[in-house]
Each structure stands twice: as C-alpha cells, then as structure tokens.
mmCIF file of C-alpha atoms and ligand atoms in Angstrom:
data_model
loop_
_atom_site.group_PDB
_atom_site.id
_atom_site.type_symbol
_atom_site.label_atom_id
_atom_site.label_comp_id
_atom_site.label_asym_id
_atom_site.label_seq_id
_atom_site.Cartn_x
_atom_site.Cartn_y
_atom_site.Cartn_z
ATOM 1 C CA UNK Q 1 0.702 17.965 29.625
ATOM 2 C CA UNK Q 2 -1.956 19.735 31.614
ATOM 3 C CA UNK Q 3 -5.259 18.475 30.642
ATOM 4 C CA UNK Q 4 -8.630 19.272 32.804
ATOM 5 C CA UNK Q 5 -10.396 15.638 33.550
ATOM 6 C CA UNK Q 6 -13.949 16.497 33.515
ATOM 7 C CA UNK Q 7 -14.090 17.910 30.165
ATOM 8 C CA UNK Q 8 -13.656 16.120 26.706
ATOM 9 C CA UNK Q 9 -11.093 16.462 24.553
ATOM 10 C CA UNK Q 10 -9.076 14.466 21.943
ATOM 11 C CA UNK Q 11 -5.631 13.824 21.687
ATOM 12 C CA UNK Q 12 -3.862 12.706 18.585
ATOM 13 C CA UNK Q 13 -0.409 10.213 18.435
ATOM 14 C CA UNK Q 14 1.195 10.671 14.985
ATOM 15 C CA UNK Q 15 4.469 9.513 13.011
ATOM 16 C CA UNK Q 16 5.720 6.871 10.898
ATOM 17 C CA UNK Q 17 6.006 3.211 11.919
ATOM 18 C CA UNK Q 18 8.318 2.169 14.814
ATOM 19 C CA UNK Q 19 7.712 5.580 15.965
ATOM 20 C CA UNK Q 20 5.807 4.356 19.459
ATOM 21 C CA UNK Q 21 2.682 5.573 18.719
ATOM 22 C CA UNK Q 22 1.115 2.229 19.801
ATOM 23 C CA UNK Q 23 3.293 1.833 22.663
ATOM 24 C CA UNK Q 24 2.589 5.428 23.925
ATOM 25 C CA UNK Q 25 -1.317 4.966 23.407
ATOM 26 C CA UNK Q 26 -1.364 1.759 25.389
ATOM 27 C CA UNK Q 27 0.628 4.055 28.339
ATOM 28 C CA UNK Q 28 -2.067 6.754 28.322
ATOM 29 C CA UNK Q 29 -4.629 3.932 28.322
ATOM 30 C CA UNK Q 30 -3.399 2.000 31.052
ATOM 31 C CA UNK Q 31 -2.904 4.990 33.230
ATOM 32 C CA UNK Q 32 -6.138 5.606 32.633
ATOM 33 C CA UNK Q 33 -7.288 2.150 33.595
ATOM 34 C CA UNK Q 34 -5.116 2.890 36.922
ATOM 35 C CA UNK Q 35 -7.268 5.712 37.789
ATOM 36 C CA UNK Q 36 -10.497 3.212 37.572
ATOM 37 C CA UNK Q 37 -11.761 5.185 34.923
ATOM 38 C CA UNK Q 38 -13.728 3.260 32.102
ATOM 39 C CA UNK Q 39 -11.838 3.359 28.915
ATOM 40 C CA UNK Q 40 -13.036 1.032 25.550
ATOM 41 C CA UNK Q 41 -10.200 0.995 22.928
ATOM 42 C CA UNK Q 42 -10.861 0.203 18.904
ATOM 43 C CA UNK Q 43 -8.901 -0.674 16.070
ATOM 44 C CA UNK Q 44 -9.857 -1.292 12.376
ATOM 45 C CA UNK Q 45 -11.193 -4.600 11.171
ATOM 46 C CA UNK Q 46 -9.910 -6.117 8.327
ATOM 47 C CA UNK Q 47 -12.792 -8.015 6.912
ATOM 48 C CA UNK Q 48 -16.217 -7.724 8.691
ATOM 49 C CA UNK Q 49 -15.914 -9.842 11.027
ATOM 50 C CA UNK Q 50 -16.337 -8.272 15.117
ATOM 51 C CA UNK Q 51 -13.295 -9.509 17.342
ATOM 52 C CA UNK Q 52 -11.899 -8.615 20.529
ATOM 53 C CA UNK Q 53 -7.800 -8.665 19.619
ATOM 54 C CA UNK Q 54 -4.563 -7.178 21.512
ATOM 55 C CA UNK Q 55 -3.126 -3.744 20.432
ATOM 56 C CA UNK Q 56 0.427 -4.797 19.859
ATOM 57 C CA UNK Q 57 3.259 -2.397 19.894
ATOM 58 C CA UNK Q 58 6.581 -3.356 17.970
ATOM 59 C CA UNK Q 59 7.959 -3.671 21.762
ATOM 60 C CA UNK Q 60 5.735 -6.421 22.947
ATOM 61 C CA UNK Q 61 3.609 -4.039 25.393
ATOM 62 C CA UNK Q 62 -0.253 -4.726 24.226
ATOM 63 C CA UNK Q 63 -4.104 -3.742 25.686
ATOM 64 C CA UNK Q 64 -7.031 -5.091 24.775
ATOM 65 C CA UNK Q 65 -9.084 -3.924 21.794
ATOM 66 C CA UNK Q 66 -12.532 -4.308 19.803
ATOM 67 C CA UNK Q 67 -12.216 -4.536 16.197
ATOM 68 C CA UNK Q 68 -15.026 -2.838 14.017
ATOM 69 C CA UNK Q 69 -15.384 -2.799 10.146
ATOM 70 C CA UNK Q 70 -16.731 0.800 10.327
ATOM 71 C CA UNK Q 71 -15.878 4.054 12.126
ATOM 72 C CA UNK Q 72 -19.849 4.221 13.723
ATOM 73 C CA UNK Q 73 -19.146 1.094 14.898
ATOM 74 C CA UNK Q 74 -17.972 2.607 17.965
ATOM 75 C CA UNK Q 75 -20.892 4.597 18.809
ATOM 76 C CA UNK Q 76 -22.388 1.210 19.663
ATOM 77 C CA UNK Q 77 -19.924 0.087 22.551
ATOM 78 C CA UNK Q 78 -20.459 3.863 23.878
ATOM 79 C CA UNK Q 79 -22.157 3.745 27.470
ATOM 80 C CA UNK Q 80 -23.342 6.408 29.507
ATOM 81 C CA UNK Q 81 -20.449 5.982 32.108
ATOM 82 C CA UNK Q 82 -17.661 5.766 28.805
ATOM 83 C CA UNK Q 83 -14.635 8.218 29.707
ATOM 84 C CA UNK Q 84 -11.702 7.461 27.577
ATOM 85 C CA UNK Q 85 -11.955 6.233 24.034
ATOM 86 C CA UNK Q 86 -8.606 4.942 22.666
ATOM 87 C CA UNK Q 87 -8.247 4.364 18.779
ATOM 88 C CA UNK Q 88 -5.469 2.730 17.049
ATOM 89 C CA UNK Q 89 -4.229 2.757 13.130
ATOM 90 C CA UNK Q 90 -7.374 5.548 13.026
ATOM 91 C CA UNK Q 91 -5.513 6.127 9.362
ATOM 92 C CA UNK Q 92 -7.575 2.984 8.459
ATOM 93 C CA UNK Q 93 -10.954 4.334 9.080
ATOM 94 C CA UNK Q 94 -13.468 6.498 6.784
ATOM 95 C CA UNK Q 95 -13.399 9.948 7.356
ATOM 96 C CA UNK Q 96 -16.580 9.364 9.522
ATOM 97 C CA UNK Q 97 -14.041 9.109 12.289
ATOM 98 C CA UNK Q 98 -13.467 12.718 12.763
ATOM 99 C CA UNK Q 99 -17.520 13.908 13.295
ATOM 100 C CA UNK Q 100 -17.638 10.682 15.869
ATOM 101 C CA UNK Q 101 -14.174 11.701 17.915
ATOM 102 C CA UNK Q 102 -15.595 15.493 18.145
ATOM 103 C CA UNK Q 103 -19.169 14.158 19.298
ATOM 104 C CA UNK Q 104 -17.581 11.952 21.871
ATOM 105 C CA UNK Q 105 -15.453 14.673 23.274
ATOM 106 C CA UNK Q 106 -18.447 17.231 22.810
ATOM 107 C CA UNK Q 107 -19.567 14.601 25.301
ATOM 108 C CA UNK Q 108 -17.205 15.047 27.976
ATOM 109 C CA UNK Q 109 -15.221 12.003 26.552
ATOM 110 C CA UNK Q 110 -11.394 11.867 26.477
ATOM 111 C CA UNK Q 111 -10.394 10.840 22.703
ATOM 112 C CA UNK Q 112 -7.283 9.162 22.456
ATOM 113 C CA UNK Q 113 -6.177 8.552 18.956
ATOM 114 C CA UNK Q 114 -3.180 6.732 16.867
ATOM 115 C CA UNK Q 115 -2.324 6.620 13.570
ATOM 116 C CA UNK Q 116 0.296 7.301 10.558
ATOM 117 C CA UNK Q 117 -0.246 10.829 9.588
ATOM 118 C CA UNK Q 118 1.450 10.075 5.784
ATOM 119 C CA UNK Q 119 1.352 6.979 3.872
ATOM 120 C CA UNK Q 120 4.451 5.250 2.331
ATOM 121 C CA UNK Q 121 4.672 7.931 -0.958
ATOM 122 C CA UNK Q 122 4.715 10.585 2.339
ATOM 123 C CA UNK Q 123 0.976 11.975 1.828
ATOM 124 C CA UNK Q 124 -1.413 12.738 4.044
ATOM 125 C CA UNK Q 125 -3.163 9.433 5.598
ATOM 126 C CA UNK Q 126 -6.649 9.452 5.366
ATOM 127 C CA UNK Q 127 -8.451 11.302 8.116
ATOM 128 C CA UNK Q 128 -5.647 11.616 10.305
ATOM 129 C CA UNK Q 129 -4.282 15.102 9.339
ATOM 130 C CA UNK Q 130 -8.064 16.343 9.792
ATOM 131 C CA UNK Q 131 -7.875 14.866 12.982
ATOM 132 C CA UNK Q 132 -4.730 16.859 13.776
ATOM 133 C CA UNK Q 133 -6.490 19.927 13.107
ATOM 134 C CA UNK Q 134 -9.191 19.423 15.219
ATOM 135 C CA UNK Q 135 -7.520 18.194 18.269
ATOM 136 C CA UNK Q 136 -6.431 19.814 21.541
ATOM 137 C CA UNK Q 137 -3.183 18.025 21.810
ATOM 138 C CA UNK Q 138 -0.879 16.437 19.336
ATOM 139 C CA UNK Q 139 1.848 14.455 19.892
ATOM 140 C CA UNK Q 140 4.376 13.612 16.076
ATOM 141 C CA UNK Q 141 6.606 10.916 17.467
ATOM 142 C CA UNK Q 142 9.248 9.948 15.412
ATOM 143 C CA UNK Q 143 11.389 6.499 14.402
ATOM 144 C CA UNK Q 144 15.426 6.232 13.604
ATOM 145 C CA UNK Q 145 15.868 6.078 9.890
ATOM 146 C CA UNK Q 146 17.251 2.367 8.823
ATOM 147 C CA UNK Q 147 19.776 3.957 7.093
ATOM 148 C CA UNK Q 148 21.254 6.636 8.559
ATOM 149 C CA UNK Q 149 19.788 6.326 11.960
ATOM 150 C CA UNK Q 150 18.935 10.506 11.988
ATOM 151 C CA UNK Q 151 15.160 11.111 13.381
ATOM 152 C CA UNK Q 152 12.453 9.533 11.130
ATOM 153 C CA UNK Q 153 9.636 10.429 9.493
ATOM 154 C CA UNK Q 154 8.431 8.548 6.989
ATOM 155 C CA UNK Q 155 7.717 5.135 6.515
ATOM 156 C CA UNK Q 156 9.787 3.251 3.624
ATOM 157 C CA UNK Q 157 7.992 0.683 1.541
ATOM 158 C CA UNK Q 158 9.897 -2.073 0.097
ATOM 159 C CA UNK Q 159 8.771 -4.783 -2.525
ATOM 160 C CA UNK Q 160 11.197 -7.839 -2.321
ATOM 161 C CA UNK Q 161 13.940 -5.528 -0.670
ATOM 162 C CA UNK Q 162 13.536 -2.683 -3.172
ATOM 163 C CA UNK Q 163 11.493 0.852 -2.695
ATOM 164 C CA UNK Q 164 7.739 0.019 -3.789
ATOM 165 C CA UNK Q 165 7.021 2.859 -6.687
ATOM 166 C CA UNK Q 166 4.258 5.499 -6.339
ATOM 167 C CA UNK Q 167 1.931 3.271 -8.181
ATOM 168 C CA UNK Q 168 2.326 0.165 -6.815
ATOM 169 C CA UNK Q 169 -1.136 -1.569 -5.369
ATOM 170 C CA UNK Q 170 -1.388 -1.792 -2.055
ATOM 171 C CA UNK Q 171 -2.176 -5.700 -2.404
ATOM 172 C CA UNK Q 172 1.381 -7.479 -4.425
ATOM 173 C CA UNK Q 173 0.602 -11.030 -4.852
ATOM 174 C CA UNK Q 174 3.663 -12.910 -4.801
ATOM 175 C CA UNK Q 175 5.526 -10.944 -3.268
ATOM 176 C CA UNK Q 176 7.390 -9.862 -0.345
ATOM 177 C CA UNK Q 177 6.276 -6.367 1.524
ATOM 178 C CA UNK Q 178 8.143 -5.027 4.400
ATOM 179 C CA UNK Q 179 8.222 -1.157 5.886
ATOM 180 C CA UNK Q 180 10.757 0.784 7.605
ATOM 181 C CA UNK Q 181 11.379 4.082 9.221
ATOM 182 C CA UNK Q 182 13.546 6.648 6.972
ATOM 183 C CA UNK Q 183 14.556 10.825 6.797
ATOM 184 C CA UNK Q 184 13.144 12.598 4.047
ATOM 185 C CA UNK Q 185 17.209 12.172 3.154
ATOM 186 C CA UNK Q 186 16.395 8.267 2.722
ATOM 187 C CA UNK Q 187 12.488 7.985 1.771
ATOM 188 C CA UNK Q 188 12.312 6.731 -1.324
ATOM 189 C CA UNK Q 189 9.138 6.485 -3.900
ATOM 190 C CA UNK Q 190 10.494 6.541 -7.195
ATOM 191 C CA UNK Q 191 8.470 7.769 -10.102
HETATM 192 P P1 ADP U 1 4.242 2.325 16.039
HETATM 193 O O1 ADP U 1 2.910 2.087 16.704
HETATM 194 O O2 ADP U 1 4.534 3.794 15.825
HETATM 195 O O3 ADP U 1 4.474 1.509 14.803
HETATM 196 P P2 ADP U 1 5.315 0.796 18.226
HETATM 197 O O4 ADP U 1 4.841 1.440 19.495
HETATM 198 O O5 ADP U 1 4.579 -0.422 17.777
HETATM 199 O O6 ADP U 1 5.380 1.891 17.069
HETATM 200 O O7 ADP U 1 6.849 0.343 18.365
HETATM 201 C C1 ADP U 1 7.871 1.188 18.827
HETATM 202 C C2 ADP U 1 9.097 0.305 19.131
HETATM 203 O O8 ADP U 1 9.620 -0.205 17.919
HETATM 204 C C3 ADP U 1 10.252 1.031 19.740
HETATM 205 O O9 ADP U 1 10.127 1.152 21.136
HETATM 206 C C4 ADP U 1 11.440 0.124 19.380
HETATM 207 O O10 ADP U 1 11.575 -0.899 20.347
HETATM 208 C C5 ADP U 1 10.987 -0.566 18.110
HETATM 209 N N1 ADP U 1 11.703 -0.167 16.865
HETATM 210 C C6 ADP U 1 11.968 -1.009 15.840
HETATM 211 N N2 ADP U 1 12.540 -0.337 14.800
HETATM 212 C C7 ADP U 1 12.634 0.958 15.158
HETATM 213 C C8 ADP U 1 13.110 2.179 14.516
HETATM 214 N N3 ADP U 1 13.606 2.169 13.268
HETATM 215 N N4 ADP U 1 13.028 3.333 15.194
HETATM 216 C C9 ADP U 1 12.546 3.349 16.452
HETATM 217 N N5 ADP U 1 12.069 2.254 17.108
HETATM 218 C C10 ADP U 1 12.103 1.073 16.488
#
C-alpha cells in the first residue's frame, strides 16, 4: 500500500472476530514505532475509569494502550509532535469518533483504526461503516467459519451453546456467552 508520510490520512481494519484485525493493527503500529515515529494507541473503557492496558490479539501479540470512557477523550493525549493514532474495537465508541479521526488526519496525523464493521445480528456496528466511508484505505479481513471453515464474515453469537436471537440483551445474567466466526451460509440470528 502506497501511502505518502507527511500527510494525514486514516486507515480502517474491518471484519468479524478472529479475523486479525487486532493483530494487523498492532503490526502497522509497531512498524511505526520502528521508524521512531510517535504513535499513542486507544481503546474503549468499560466503566469510567482511565487505564493504561495491553491490546491483545487472539494470537498473543499485544501493544500498549490508553483506555478512555469517551471518544474526545483522545483529543487530550494529542501533542503537537503526535503522528500515528491507533484505535482499537472503535465499534465501541459514540459516533463522535468519526469528526475526531478526520480532524486528526486534517492534521497531518496518520489514523489507524479497528473495529467490527457488523454486530452479531450482521448490522452495521456503530460508527464503523461511517468510518469506512470516509477513509483513504480499508482493509475487510476475514475469519474461517467454525463450521464449515469457508471465509468468514460474521460473528456468531451463542447463549449457552445455542445462536443468541435478534432480541436478546446484550447483558444475559446467568448465562454463558461465547462468539465465533461464521459464512453468511452458517450465521445464525433466529427471529
Ligand atoms: P480480531 O481482532 O479480528 O478479533 P485477532 O487479531 O485478535 O482478531 O486474532 C486473530 C487470530 O485468531 C488468528 O491469527 C488466529 O490465530 C486466531 N483464530 C482463532 N479462531 C479463528 C478463526 N475462526 N478464524 C481465523 N483465526 C482464528
């Protein structure tokens, strides 16, 4: 990918889970990092509380991260000298994400972004798509579907082994949650 290193831009990672979105991000970052160039990398909070935590790909590679409650959060870590902004899970944060990712690039800053682009009924995720659309480069990654191992897609929810329905809460108490990487053949979201 040919991409000019004085100007801002942002590049978005999409897919299901498993896909290596996380693990690609944390290659582009560390590169980065290689060329001495001064990168801060976010990922949503889940309660308020400010941490500094590991970005943790399903393959054990990981980069350290700053977790904020609130996508303008990051305009506060943003110095004068900032040249690569990496985002993980950016499905997680308000919409307020895409105006923030333009203005940094607008900036000169190189926007590095990661996130499901549908959720487990395979709909559009939050501001991801939007962040498609405004991009320069976007990379959909996919998984291997659990059951037929074709390309995946979509992420699978399951409720104690079985697929969650379309209007299941989010928060089950009591019960076990898990997620895998199916086809369209294999999603499942019944009724
Ligand atoms: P994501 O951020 O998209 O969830 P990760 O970068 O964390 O993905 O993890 C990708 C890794 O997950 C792969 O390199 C592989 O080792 C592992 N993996 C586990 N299950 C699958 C699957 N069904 N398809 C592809 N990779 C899988």
């Amino acid at each position: 990918m040919y991409r000019p290193s004085h100007h801002g831009s942002i590049e978005v990672i999409v897919g299901p889970m498993y896909s290596g979105k996380s693990e690609e991000l944390i290659r582009r970052l560390k590169r980065a990092q290689i060329a001495k160039q001064k990168v801060l990398v976010f990922k949503p909070a889940i309660d308020d509380r400010y941490s500094i935590e590991d970005i943790v790909s399903h393959n054990g590679s990981k980069l350290k991260a700053v977790r904020i409650a609130h996508a303008k959060d990051i305009l506060e870590y943003i110095e004068k000298d900032t040249q690569v902004v990496g985002i993980d899970e950016v499905q997680f944060f308000d919409m307020e994400i895409v105006q923030i990712c333009k203005d940094l690039a607008d900036r000169g800053v190189r926007v590095i972004a990661a996130g499901l682009d549908m959720d487990f009924r395979g709909e559009p995720f939050g501001p991801t798509p939007a962040l498609v659309a405004i991009a320069e480069f976007a990379d959909k990654l996919s998984a291997i579907c659990m059951t037929c191992g074709e390309p995946a897609h979509r992420t699978q929810r399951l409720i104690n082994e079985k697929p969650a329905n379309y209007s299941d809460p989010i928060i089950l108490v009591g019960a076990t949650e898990s997620y895998e990487a199916r086809c369209r053949l294999h999603h499942e979201v019944p009724n």
